[in-house]
Coordinates of C-alpha atoms in Angstrom, one line a residue:
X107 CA 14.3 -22.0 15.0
X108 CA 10.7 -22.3 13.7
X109 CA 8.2 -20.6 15.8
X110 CA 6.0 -21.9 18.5
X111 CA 2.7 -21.5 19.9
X112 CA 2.5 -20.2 23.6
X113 CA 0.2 -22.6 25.0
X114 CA -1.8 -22.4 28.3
X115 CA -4.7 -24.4 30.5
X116 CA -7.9 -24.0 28.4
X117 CA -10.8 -22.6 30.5
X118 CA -15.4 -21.9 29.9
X119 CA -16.5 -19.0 28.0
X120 CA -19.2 -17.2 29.9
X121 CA -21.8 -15.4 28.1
X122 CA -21.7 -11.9 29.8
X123 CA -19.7 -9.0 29.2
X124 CA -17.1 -7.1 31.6
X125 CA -16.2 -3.4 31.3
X126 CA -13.8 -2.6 29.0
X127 CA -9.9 -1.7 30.6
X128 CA -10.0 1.7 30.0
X129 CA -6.3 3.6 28.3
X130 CA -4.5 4.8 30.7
X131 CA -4.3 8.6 30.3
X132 CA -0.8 8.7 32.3
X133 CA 0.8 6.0 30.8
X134 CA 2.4 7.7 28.0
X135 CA 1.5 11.2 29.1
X136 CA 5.2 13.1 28.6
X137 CA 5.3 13.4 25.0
X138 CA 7.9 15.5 23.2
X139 CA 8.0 17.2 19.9
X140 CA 9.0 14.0 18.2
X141 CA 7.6 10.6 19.3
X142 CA 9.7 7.8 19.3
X143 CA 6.7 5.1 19.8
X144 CA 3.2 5.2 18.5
X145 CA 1.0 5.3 21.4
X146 CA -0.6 2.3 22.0
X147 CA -2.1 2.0 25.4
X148 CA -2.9 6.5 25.6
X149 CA -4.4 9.1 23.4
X150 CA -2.3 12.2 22.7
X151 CA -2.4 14.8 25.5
X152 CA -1.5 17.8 23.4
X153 CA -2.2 18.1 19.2
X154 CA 1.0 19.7 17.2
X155 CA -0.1 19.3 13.1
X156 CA 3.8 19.0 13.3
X157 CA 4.4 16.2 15.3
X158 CA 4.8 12.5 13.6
X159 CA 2.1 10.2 16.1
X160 CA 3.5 7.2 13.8
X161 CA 7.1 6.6 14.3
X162 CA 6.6 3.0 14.0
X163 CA 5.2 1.8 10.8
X164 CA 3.9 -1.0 8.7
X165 CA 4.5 -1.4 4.9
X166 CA 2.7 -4.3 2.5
X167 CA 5.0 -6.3 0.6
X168 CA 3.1 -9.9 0.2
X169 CA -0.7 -9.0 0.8
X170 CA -2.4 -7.6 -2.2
X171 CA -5.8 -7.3 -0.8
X172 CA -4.9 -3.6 1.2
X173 CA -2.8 -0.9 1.4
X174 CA -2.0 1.6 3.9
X175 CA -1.0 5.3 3.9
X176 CA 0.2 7.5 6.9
X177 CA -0.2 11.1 7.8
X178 CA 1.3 13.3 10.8
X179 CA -1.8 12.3 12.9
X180 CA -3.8 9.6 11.0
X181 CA -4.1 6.3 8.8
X182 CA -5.6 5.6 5.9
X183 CA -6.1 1.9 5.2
X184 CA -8.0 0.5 2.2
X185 CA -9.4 -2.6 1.1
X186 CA -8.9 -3.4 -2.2
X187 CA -10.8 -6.5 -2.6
X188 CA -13.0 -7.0 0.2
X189 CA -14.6 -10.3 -1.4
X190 CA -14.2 -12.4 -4.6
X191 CA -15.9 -10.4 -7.4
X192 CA -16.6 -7.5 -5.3
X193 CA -17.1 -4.1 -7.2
X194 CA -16.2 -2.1 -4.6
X195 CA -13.4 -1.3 -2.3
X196 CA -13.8 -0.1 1.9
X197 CA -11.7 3.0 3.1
X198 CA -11.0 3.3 6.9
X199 CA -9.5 6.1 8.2
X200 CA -8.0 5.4 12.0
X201 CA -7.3 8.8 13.9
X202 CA -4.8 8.9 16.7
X203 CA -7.5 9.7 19.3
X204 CA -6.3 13.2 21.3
X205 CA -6.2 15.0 17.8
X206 CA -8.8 16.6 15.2
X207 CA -9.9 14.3 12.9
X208 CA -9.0 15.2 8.7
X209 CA -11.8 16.1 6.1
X210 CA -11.7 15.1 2.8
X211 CA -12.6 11.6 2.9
X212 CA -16.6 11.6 2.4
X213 CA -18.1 8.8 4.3
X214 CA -15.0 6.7 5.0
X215 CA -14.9 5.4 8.6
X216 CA -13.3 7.7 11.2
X217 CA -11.9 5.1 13.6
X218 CA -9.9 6.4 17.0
X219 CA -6.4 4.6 17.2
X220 CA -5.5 3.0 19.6
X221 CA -8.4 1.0 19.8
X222 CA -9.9 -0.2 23.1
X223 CA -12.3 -2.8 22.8
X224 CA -12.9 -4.7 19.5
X225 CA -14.8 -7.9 18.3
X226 CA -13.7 -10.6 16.6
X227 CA -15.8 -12.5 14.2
X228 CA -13.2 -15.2 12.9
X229 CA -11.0 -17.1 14.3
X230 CA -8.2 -16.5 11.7
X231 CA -8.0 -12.4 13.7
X232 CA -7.7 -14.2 17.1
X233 CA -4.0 -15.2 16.5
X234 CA -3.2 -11.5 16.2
X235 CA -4.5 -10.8 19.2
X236 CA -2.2 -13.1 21.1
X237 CA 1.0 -11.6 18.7
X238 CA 0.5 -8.7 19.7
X239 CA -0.6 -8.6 23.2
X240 CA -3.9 -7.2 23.0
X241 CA -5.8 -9.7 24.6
X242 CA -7.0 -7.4 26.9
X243 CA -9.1 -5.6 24.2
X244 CA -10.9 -8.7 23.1
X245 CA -14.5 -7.9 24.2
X246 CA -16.6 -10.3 21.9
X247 CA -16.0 -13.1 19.5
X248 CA -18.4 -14.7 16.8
X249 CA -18.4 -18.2 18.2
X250 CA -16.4 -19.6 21.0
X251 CA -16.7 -22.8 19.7
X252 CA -14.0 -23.2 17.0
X253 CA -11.3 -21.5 19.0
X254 CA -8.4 -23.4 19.3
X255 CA -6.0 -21.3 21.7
X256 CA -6.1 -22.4 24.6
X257 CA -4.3 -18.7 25.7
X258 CA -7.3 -17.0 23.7
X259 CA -9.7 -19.3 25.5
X260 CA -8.4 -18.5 28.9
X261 CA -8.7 -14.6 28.6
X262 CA -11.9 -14.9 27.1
X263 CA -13.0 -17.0 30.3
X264 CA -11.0 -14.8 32.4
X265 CA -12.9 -11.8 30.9
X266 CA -16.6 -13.4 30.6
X267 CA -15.9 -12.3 26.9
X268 CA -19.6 -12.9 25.3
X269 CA -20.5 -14.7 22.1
X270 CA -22.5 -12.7 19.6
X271 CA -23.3 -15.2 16.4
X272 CA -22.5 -13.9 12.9
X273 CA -24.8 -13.2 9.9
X274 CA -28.6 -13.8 10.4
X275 CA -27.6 -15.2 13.8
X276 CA -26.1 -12.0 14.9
X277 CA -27.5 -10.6 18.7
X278 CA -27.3 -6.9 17.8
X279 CA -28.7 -6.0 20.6
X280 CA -25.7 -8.2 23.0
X281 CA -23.1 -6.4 20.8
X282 CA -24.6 -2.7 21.2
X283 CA -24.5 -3.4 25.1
X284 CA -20.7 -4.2 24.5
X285 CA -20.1 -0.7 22.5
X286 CA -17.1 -2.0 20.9
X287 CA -14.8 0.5 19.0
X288 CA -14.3 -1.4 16.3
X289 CA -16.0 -4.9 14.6
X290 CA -13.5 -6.8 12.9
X291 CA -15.4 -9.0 10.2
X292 CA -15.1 -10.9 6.7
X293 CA -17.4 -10.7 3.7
X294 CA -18.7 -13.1 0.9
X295 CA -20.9 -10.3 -0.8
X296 CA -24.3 -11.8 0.3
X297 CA -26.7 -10.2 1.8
X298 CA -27.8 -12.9 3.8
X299 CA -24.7 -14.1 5.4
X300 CA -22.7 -10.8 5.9
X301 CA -22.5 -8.7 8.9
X302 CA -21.1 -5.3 8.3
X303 CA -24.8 -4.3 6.5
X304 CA -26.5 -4.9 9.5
X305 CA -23.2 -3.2 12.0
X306 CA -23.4 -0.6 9.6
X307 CA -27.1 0.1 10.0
X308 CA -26.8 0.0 13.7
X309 CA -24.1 2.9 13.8
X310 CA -21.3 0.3 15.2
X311 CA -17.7 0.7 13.7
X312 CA -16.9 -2.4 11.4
X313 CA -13.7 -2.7 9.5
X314 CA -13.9 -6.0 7.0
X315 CA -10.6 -7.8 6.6
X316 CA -10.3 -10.0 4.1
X317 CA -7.5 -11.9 4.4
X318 CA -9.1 -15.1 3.2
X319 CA -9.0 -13.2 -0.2
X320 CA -5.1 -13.8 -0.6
X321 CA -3.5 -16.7 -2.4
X322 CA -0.4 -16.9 -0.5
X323 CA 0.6 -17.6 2.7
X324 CA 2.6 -15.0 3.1
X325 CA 0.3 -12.6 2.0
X326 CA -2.7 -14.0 4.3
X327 CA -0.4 -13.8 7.4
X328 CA 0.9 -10.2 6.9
X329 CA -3.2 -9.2 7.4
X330 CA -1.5 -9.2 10.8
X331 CA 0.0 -5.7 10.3
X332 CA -4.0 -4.7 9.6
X333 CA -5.0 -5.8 13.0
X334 CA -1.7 -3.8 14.3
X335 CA -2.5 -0.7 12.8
X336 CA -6.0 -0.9 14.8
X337 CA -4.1 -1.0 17.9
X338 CA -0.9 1.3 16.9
X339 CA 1.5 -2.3 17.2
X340 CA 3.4 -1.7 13.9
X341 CA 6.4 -2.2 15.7
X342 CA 5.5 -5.6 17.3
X343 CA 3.7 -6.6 14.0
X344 CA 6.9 -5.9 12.1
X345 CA 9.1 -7.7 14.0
X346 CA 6.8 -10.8 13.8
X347 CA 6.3 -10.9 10.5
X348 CA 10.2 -10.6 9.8
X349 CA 10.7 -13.4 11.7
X350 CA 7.8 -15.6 9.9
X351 CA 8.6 -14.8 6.4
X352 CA 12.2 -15.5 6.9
X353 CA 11.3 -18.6 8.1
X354 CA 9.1 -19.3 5.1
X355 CA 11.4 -18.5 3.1
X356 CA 13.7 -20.2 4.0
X357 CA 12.2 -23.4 3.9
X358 CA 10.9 -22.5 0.6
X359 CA 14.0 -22.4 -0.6
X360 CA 15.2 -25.7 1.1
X361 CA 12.0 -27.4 -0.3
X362 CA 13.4 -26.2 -4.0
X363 CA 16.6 -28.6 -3.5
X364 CA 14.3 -31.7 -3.7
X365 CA 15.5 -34.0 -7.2
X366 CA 12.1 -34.8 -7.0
X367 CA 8.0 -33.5 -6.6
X368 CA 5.8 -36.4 -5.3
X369 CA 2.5 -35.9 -6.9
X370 CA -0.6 -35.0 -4.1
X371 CA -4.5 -34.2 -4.5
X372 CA -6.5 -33.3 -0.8
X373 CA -10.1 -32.8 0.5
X374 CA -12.2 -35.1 0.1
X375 CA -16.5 -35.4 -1.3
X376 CA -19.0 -34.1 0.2
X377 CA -22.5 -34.6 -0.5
X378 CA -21.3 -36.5 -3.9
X379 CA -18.8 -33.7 -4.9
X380 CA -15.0 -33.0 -4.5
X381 CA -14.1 -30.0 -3.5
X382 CA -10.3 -29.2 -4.3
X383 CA -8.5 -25.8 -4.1
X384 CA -8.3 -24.0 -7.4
X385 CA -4.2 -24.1 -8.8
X386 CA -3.7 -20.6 -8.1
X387 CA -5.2 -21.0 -4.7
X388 CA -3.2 -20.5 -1.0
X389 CA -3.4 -24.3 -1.0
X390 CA -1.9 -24.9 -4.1
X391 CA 0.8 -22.4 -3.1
X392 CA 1.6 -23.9 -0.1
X393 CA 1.6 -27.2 -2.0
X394 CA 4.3 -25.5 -4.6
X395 CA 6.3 -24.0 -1.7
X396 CA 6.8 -27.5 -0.1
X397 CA 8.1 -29.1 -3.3
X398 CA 5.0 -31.4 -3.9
X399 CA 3.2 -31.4 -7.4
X400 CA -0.4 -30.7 -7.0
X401 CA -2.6 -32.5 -9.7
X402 CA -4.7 -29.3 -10.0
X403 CA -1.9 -27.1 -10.1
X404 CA -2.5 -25.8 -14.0
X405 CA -5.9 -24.7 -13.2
X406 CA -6.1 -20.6 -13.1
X407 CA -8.8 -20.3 -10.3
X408 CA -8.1 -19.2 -7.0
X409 CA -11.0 -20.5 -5.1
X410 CA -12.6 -24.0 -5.0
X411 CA -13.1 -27.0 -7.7
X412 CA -16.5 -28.3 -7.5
X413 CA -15.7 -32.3 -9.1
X414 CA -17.4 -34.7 -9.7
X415 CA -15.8 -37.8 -7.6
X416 CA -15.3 -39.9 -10.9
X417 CA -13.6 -37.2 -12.6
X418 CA -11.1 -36.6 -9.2
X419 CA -10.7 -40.7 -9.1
X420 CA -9.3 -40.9 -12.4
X421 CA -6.8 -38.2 -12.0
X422 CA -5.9 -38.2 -8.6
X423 CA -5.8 -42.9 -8.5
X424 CA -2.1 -43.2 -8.8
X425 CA -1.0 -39.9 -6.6
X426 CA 1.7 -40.3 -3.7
X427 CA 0.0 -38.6 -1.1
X428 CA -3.1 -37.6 0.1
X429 CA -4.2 -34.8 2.5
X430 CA -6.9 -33.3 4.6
X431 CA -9.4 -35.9 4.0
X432 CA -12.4 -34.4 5.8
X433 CA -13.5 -35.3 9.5
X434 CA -12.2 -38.6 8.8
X435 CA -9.4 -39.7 11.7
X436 CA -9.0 -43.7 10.5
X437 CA -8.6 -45.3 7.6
X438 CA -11.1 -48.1 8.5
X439 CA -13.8 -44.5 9.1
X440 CA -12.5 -43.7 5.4
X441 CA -13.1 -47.4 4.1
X442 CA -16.8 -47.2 5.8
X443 CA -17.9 -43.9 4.5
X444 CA -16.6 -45.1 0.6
X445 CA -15.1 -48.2 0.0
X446 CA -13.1 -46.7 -3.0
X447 CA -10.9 -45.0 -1.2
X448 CA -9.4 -47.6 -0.5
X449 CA -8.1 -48.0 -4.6
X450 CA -6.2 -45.1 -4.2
X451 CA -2.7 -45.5 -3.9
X452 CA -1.9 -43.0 -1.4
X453 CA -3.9 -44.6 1.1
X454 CA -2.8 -47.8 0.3
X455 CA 1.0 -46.8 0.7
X456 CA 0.0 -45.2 4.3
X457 CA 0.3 -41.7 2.8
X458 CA -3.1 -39.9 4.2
X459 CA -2.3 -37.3 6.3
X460 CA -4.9 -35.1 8.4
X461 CA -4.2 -31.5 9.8
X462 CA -6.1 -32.8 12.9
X463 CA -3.0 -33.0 15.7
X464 CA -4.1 -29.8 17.1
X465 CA -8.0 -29.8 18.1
X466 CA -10.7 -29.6 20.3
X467 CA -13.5 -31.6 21.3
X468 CA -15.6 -28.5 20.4
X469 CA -14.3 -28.2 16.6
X470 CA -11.0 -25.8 17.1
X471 CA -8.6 -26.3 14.3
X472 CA -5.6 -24.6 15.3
X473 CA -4.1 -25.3 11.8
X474 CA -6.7 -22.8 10.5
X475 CA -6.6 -20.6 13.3
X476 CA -2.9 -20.0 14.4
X477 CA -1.8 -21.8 10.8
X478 CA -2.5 -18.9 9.0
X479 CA -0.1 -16.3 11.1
X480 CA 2.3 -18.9 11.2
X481 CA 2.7 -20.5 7.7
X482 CA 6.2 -21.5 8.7
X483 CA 4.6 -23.8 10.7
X484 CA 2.9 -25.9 8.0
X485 CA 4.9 -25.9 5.3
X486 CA 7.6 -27.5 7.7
X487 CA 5.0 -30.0 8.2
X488 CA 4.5 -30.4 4.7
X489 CA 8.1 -30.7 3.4
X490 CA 9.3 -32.8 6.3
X491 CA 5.9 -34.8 4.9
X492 CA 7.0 -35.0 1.4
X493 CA 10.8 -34.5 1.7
X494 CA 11.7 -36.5 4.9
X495 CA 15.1 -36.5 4.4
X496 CA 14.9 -32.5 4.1
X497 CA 14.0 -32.0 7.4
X498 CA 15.2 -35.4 9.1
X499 CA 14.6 -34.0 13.0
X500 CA 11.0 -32.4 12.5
X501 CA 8.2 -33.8 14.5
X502 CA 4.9 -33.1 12.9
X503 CA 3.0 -29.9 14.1
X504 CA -0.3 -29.6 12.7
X505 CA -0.5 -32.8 10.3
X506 CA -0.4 -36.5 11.2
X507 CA -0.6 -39.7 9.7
X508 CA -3.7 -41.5 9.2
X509 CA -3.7 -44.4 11.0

């Protein structure tokens, strides 16, 4: 059975910050020669160089942006590509607090474990939190805005979690007050949008994940054992990823059956141009996985087309379907906004479908914000989409028709 979303009443997000729940020192206190659990919610109460404080364990087998290496005591995670074209890759080291930390690694972050308090400053981490039971460690999110969770929502209300912006936007000052172990961010390389420089500056902890960076969907969602190893929850990240790629898989394979791949093209222009996702993209993967043939799918980039709306007209007149095409929710919006849309044959056979079924008022998108942990999710959407006879019982999830 595919996985669901927990779903709870939605709730305000205050603007002021609560202490922090503090470990408990007592809660794992008895600890014997050999561990049998990391500990998650306590530091160490004794230091042995002999004893193993990570029993439970992540390994990487779809991400390729990161790697991780364990030691009797400590963590070493690295990021190998932190942003498209970077030149350089980031080093964290995360210390089971309650022993020494190790020498040898030059300026690399040292970084306590378990962490205690931690910002998020995208919504695609948020998901993670939820997985893995850490909500109580949330103490400050980028923009409350986009969320989508109404479970992540309600503990941020509950908690009078604060907003802090992002990029030139960022209140410093509000996330110093907060004295957050660890900032979780993303980076493009620009000095003028990123945040770590300016964390960085300011002596606060920041750890860049960039799982945007991976091209499939497999890989993006295991960025999920990352966020565990932050909070020593290998175990429960395991065990949820397991479960996901199975799923994936699974469908994958059921998707490969089809005698036949209808042709699709997404997005649509803005500002004059036609942004698509390059063939070796996550899109385009996803796209693959559900048995659909994307028209862009012999291009080699991995990031976004820039077309011209001619050039994605000619190609794309004839396709079968047509997805994610922008704020629109109507066909009659669609028609208003550029009468040619109407010439293309998808939307003329009623085959325009929106990942819009799951949103807020506000701008929350839970199909990029609980879609990426759960992958499952949409390409069971997709294939039922494409391959209706596939998956003959599946109500839509994420996508639905445009009416």
């Amino acid at each position: 059975m595919l996985l669901t979303l927990l779903l709870v009443a939605c709730g305000a997000v205050p603007n002021q910050p609560t202490p922090t729940p503090p470990i408990d020192p007592d809660a794992q206190a008895a600890q014997p020669v050999e561990l049998l659990a990391n500990l998650n919610r306590s530091c160490a109460t004794e230091y042995s160089p002999d004893i193993d404080y990570f029993p439970e364990k992540v390994s990487v087998q779809y991400a390729d942006g990161w790697t991780i290496e364990y030691f009797n005591n400590y963590k070493v995670i690295t990021v190998l590509t932190p942003w498209r074209g970077a030149e350089e890759t980031f080093q964290y080291v995360l210390v089971q607090c309650g022993t020494p930390a190790p020498s040898g690694y030059g300026d690399a972050p040292m970084i306590e474990v378990p962490v205690n308090s931690m910002i998020s400053m995208s919504t695609t981490y948020l998901p993670h939190f939820e997985a893995l039971e850490v909500l109580d460690r949330l103490t400050g999110v980028d923009n409350a805005d986009f969320i989508y969770s109404p479970a992540v929502l309600d503990a941020l209300a509950t908690a009078n979690v604060p907003t802090v912006g992002s990029g030139p936007d960022l209140d410093l000052e509000r996330v110093l007050d907060i004295e957050p172990n660890v900032v979780m961010t993303f980076a493009i390389g620009s000095p003028d949008t990123d945040t770590h420089p300016q964390l960085t500056a300011a002596g606060v902890p920041v750890v860049i994940n960039a799982d945007y960076m991976e091209t499939s969907p497999l890989g993006r969602a295991e960025w999920v054992k990352f966020t565990a190893a932050l909070f020593n929850r290998e175990r429960s990240a395991e065990n949820l990823f397991e479960r996901v790629a199975e799923e994936y898989n699974d469908l994958a394979a059921l998707a490969d059956t089809a005698e036949q791949r209808p042709t699709v093209f997404t997005e649509a222009p803005f500002q004059g141009i036609w942004y698509l996702p390059g063939g070796e993209s996550y899109a385009a993967t996803l796209l693959a996985d559900a048995g659909a043939a994307y028209l862009w799918a012999e291009d080699a980039s991995t990031g976004s087309l820039a077309l011209d709306f001619e050039v994605v007209y000619e190609q794309a007149l004839t396709a079968d379907y047509w997805l994610n095409p922008g704020i629109w929710t109507s066909r009659e919006e669609m028609l208003e906004a550029d009468e040619r849309f109407g010439d293309f044959a998808a939307f003329q056979n009623g085959n325009v479908y929106n990942a819009t079924s799951r949103t807020t008022p506000a701008g929350g998108n839970d199909y990029r914000e609980g879609g990426v942990l759960n992958p499952q999710l949409i390409l069971a959407d997709l294939i039922s989409i494409f391959h209706p006879d596939l998956l003959p019982d599946h109500e839509l999830f994420y996508f639905e028709r445009v009416q």
